[in-house]
Every structure is written in C-alpha cells, then in structure tokens.
Amino acid sequence: QVQLVESGGGVVQPGRSLRLSCAASGFTFSTSGMHWVRQAPGKGLEWVAVISYDGSNKHYADSVKGRFTISRDNSKNTLFLQMNSLRAEDTAIYYCAKEGYSYGLPWGAFDIWGQGTMVTVSS
Amino acid sequence: EIVLTQSPGTLSLSPGERATLSCRARQSVSSSYLAWYQQRPGQAPRLLIYGASSRATGIPDRFSGSGSGTDFTLTLSRLEPEDFAVYYCQQYGGSPPRYTFGQGTKLEIK
C-alpha cells in the first residue's frame, strides 16, 4: 500500500524551531522527488519545497527560503522539513507529497499525499 | 511567478449535472505541467489530472481536463454526490522551479 505518514507537528512559539518527518512506504522512495505543501486554516494550498530523489537538488518557496530546510534519508525512506525562525503565518497543515512520474519523466504534479500534520505558531 | 486564477469561486449544481471549472494563467503554461486536484473536507488533496488532460490512476472517466496556453478547464460530466468538494489547479515551471496553485473552486450542492 502506497503511503506517506507525516509527524512532528505541534504548537510552537514564534521564533522557535520544529522538525517534521514523513515516512514513506509502498513505493521506491529513493527514486522519487518529494515535496512539502502547506495549507493555512481555511485557505488554499501553497507549495513549500522540493528535493530531488538523491537529495542533490532542493528548491524553496520565497516565503520560507533561508528559514526552512528540506532533506531526506533514503536508507530510512523518510523525508524531513526543518523549520526555523517560525512565524505566525507559518501556521498550517503540512503535507508531504510524492512527485508523479511517467517513464522516468516528472509530471510537475503530486500523485501521492500524506494526511498532513498541523503546525501552530503562537505565543 | 505565474499566477493562476480559478473561476468561479463557488459553483452550485445538482447531482447529475455537468460542471465546468476554469483555470487561467497570466502567462503561458506548458500543458505538460498543468494539474488538477480535488480536496474533500478534512482530507488531503487528491490528484485528478496531470499534463492538462491525463487522468491519474483510479480517477473515473467523468473527470476530464483540457486546454492550453493560458486557459485550462476541468469538466465533470455527471456529478456524483462525492464530487462536491474544492478543486485546485496547479502548474510547474520556471527556473528555479516553482509550483503554484490556483485559489480553488468550491463545488457545492444546489
């Protein structure tokens, strides 16, 4: 069964840090690009970051660049998001998502999503 | 950065009717990288369409996508009760790569 399970969310004060994890199963994690996408309460979807299959390439949304770091451990089939200098506007459900592929070519779309983990930044 | 604008914001229809959702970009989007998602309340988004017109695995054929350039459409041919949800379009492009979503269209039961 193809599955992504996020963890690590919670309530954190502004300026503090939090690390999210995403455990993957049911597909070849080590050959898949992976993303984080977030959704503020009652709002739409916002892409956060992407990491290539081997971790060599990473890209971020302008809103989190310099504060968030995406990484992965292919030996443990796990994706991470280190979030530093958190702000109230980072409050959201954070989803990890897998890049879709056909014949090795990326779709630029997300075909598998986790259930999300809630991050609340509040004093 | 490419901005995607979805219309209408809310669409009220009855089961069995046809729904047409629009996604417009301020600048041309590669059809290869335009996708549609469905999000039901309390659930994660689900990929419906990628490459503007290719259905994802397990998606019923009542869902279809079309369009090119700056205008894209998601059509639901005969609405089922479970189709009432929020729909998002999304594009990929640029250097460095960027993934942007439209603001969503809520499809509600009339």
mmCIF file of C-alpha atoms in Angstrom, chain A residues 5-6 11 13 26 38 48 50 71-72 79-80 101 104 106 118:
data_model
loop_
_atom_site.group_PDB
_atom_site.id
_atom_site.type_symbol
_atom_site.label_atom_id
_atom_site.label_comp_id
_atom_site.label_asym_id
_atom_site.label_seq_id
_atom_site.Cartn_x
_atom_site.Cartn_y
_atom_site.Cartn_z
ATOM 1 C CA VAL A 5 2.692 9.470 7.031
ATOM 2 C CA GLU A 6 3.704 12.837 8.458
ATOM 3 C CA VAL A 11 2.276 24.179 18.886
ATOM 4 C CA GLN A 13 6.259 29.847 19.858
ATOM 5 C CA GLY A 26 4.756 1.063 -0.776
ATOM 6 C CA ARG A 38 1.078 23.510 3.258
ATOM 7 C CA VAL A 48 6.822 24.876 0.215
ATOM 8 C CA VAL A 50 11.067 20.088 -3.264
ATOM 9 C CA SER A 71 16.184 16.795 3.469
ATOM 10 C CA ARG A 72 15.777 13.056 3.127
ATOM 11 C CA LEU A 79 11.543 12.962 4.260
ATOM 12 C CA PHE A 80 12.180 15.860 6.628
ATOM 13 C CA TYR A 101 6.421 10.169 -12.976
ATOM 14 C CA GLY A 104 11.075 8.459 -15.586
ATOM 15 C CA PRO A 106 8.386 14.101 -13.803
ATOM 16 C CA MET A 118 -0.697 20.553 11.878
#
